[in-house]
PDB file of C-alpha atoms in Angstrom:
ATOM      1  CA  UNK Y   1      92.586 -47.787  -1.914  1.00  0.00           C
ATOM      2  CA  UNK Y   2      89.493 -49.001  -3.737  1.00  0.00           C
ATOM      3  CA  UNK Y   3      86.308 -47.026  -3.376  1.00  0.00           C
ATOM      4  CA  UNK Y   4      83.277 -48.654  -1.770  1.00  0.00           C
ATOM      5  CA  UNK Y   5      80.433 -49.959  -3.908  1.00  0.00           C
ATOM      6  CA  UNK Y   6      76.939 -50.326  -2.421  1.00  0.00           C
ATOM      7  CA  UNK Y   7      76.409 -53.960  -3.370  1.00  0.00           C
ATOM      8  CA  UNK Y   8      79.818 -55.575  -3.023  1.00  0.00           C
ATOM      9  CA  UNK Y   9      81.852 -53.104  -1.036  1.00  0.00           C
ATOM     10  CA  UNK Y  10      84.597 -53.204  -3.688  1.00  0.00           C
ATOM     11  CA  UNK Y  11      84.991 -51.050  -6.784  1.00  0.00           C
ATOM     12  CA  UNK Y  12      86.305 -53.166  -9.657  1.00  0.00           C
ATOM     13  CA  UNK Y  13      86.901 -50.071 -11.791  1.00  0.00           C
ATOM     14  CA  UNK Y  14      90.238 -49.901  -9.977  1.00  0.00           C
ATOM     15  CA  UNK Y  15      91.344 -52.769 -12.255  1.00  0.00           C
ATOM     16  CA  UNK Y  16      91.114 -50.510 -15.319  1.00  0.00           C
ATOM     17  CA  UNK Y  17      93.670 -48.039 -13.955  1.00  0.00           C
ATOM     18  CA  UNK Y  18      96.621 -50.343 -14.646  1.00  0.00           C
ATOM     19  CA  UNK Y  19      95.239 -51.877 -17.858  1.00  0.00           C
ATOM     20  CA  UNK Y  20      96.834 -50.391 -20.993  1.00  0.00           C
ATOM     21  CA  UNK Y  21      93.976 -51.000 -23.466  1.00  0.00           C
ATOM     22  CA  UNK Y  22      90.211 -50.342 -23.793  1.00  0.00           C
ATOM     23  CA  UNK Y  23      89.592 -54.081 -24.289  1.00  0.00           C
ATOM     24  CA  UNK Y  24      90.615 -57.266 -22.488  1.00  0.00           C
ATOM     25  CA  UNK Y  25      91.297 -60.359 -24.594  1.00  0.00           C
ATOM     26  CA  UNK Y  26      89.579 -63.414 -23.154  1.00  0.00           C
ATOM     27  CA  UNK Y  27      92.969 -65.128 -22.800  1.00  0.00           C
ATOM     28  CA  UNK Y  28      94.115 -62.171 -20.619  1.00  0.00           C
ATOM     29  CA  UNK Y  29      91.162 -62.086 -18.198  1.00  0.00           C
ATOM     30  CA  UNK Y  30      93.221 -63.826 -15.516  1.00  0.00           C
ATOM     31  CA  UNK Y  31      95.889 -61.147 -15.643  1.00  0.00           C
ATOM     32  CA  UNK Y  32      93.279 -58.353 -15.769  1.00  0.00           C
ATOM     33  CA  UNK Y  33      91.292 -59.722 -12.809  1.00  0.00           C
ATOM     34  CA  UNK Y  34      94.206 -60.531 -10.535  1.00  0.00           C
ATOM     35  CA  UNK Y  35      93.522 -64.239 -10.961  1.00  0.00           C
ATOM     36  CA  UNK Y  36      89.782 -64.137 -10.195  1.00  0.00           C
ATOM     37  CA  UNK Y  37      88.744 -65.136 -13.716  1.00  0.00           C
ATOM     38  CA  UNK Y  38      89.928 -67.872 -16.079  1.00  0.00           C
ATOM     39  CA  UNK Y  39      89.578 -67.802 -19.896  1.00  0.00           C
ATOM     40  CA  UNK Y  40      87.859 -71.206 -19.951  1.00  0.00           C
ATOM     41  CA  UNK Y  41      85.335 -70.076 -17.336  1.00  0.00           C
ATOM     42  CA  UNK Y  42      84.592 -66.966 -19.413  1.00  0.00           C
ATOM     43  CA  UNK Y  43      84.113 -69.100 -22.549  1.00  0.00           C
ATOM     44  CA  UNK Y  44      81.690 -71.355 -20.656  1.00  0.00           C
ATOM     45  CA  UNK Y  45      79.747 -68.390 -19.264  1.00  0.00           C
ATOM     46  CA  UNK Y  46      79.531 -66.793 -22.720  1.00  0.00           C
ATOM     47  CA  UNK Y  47      78.202 -70.067 -24.118  1.00  0.00           C
ATOM     48  CA  UNK Y  48      75.545 -70.197 -21.381  1.00  0.00           C
ATOM     49  CA  UNK Y  49      74.580 -66.574 -22.049  1.00  0.00           C
ATOM     50  CA  UNK Y  50      75.681 -65.368 -18.607  1.00  0.00           C
ATOM     51  CA  UNK Y  51      78.965 -63.673 -19.542  1.00  0.00           C
ATOM     52  CA  UNK Y  52      79.495 -59.932 -20.006  1.00  0.00           C
ATOM     53  CA  UNK Y  53      76.755 -58.322 -22.110  1.00  0.00           C
ATOM     54  CA  UNK Y  54      79.246 -57.096 -24.743  1.00  0.00           C
ATOM     55  CA  UNK Y  55      81.988 -59.118 -26.393  1.00  0.00           C
ATOM     56  CA  UNK Y  56      84.105 -58.575 -29.463  1.00  0.00           C
ATOM     57  CA  UNK Y  57      84.825 -61.492 -31.774  1.00  0.00           C
ATOM     58  CA  UNK Y  58      87.843 -61.166 -34.043  1.00  0.00           C
ATOM     59  CA  UNK Y  59      88.304 -64.398 -35.934  1.00  0.00           C
ATOM     60  CA  UNK Y  60      88.548 -67.047 -33.231  1.00  0.00           C
ATOM     61  CA  UNK Y  61      89.664 -64.565 -30.593  1.00  0.00           C
ATOM     62  CA  UNK Y  62      87.262 -62.934 -28.160  1.00  0.00           C
ATOM     63  CA  UNK Y  63      87.712 -59.750 -26.158  1.00  0.00           C
ATOM     64  CA  UNK Y  64      85.582 -57.690 -23.809  1.00  0.00           C
ATOM     65  CA  UNK Y  65      85.390 -53.905 -23.504  1.00  0.00           C
ATOM     66  CA  UNK Y  66      86.949 -53.019 -20.138  1.00  0.00           C
ATOM     67  CA  UNK Y  67      83.783 -51.248 -18.956  1.00  0.00           C
ATOM     68  CA  UNK Y  68      81.524 -54.199 -19.841  1.00  0.00           C
ATOM     69  CA  UNK Y  69      83.826 -56.649 -18.066  1.00  0.00           C
ATOM     70  CA  UNK Y  70      84.023 -54.457 -14.957  1.00  0.00           C
ATOM     71  CA  UNK Y  71      80.237 -53.987 -14.864  1.00  0.00           C
ATOM     72  CA  UNK Y  72      79.768 -57.752 -15.148  1.00  0.00           C
ATOM     73  CA  UNK Y  73      82.288 -58.451 -12.362  1.00  0.00           C
ATOM     74  CA  UNK Y  74      80.639 -55.821 -10.159  1.00  0.00           C
ATOM     75  CA  UNK Y  75      77.225 -57.478 -10.586  1.00  0.00           C
ATOM     76  CA  UNK Y  76      78.528 -60.971  -9.779  1.00  0.00           C
ATOM     77  CA  UNK Y  77      80.782 -60.216  -6.830  1.00  0.00           C
ATOM     78  CA  UNK Y  78      79.646 -60.633  -3.233  1.00  0.00           C
ATOM     79  CA  UNK Y  79      81.600 -59.091  -0.368  1.00  0.00           C
ATOM     80  CA  UNK Y  80      81.525 -61.126   2.839  1.00  0.00           C
ATOM     81  CA  UNK Y  81      82.951 -60.042   6.157  1.00  0.00           C
ATOM     82  CA  UNK Y  82      83.314 -62.087   9.310  1.00  0.00           C
TER      83      UNK Y  82
END
């Protein structure tokens, strides 16, 4: 079970446990995030300067360090309960 986080109530670092690499290619963000993120959305957010604070460009491909992507998701997520 995921540990609680003060702001969102969910600990996204759980996602890293099943990810086999220290980086996530932008085209794989959907798989990494369980469908929460889409590569095109990430490209748009990067262009607007509101994506993760670290990205790796390799030719035309872009990847994010797992920790930077998790930190970014943690900051953006809002947990709502009824």
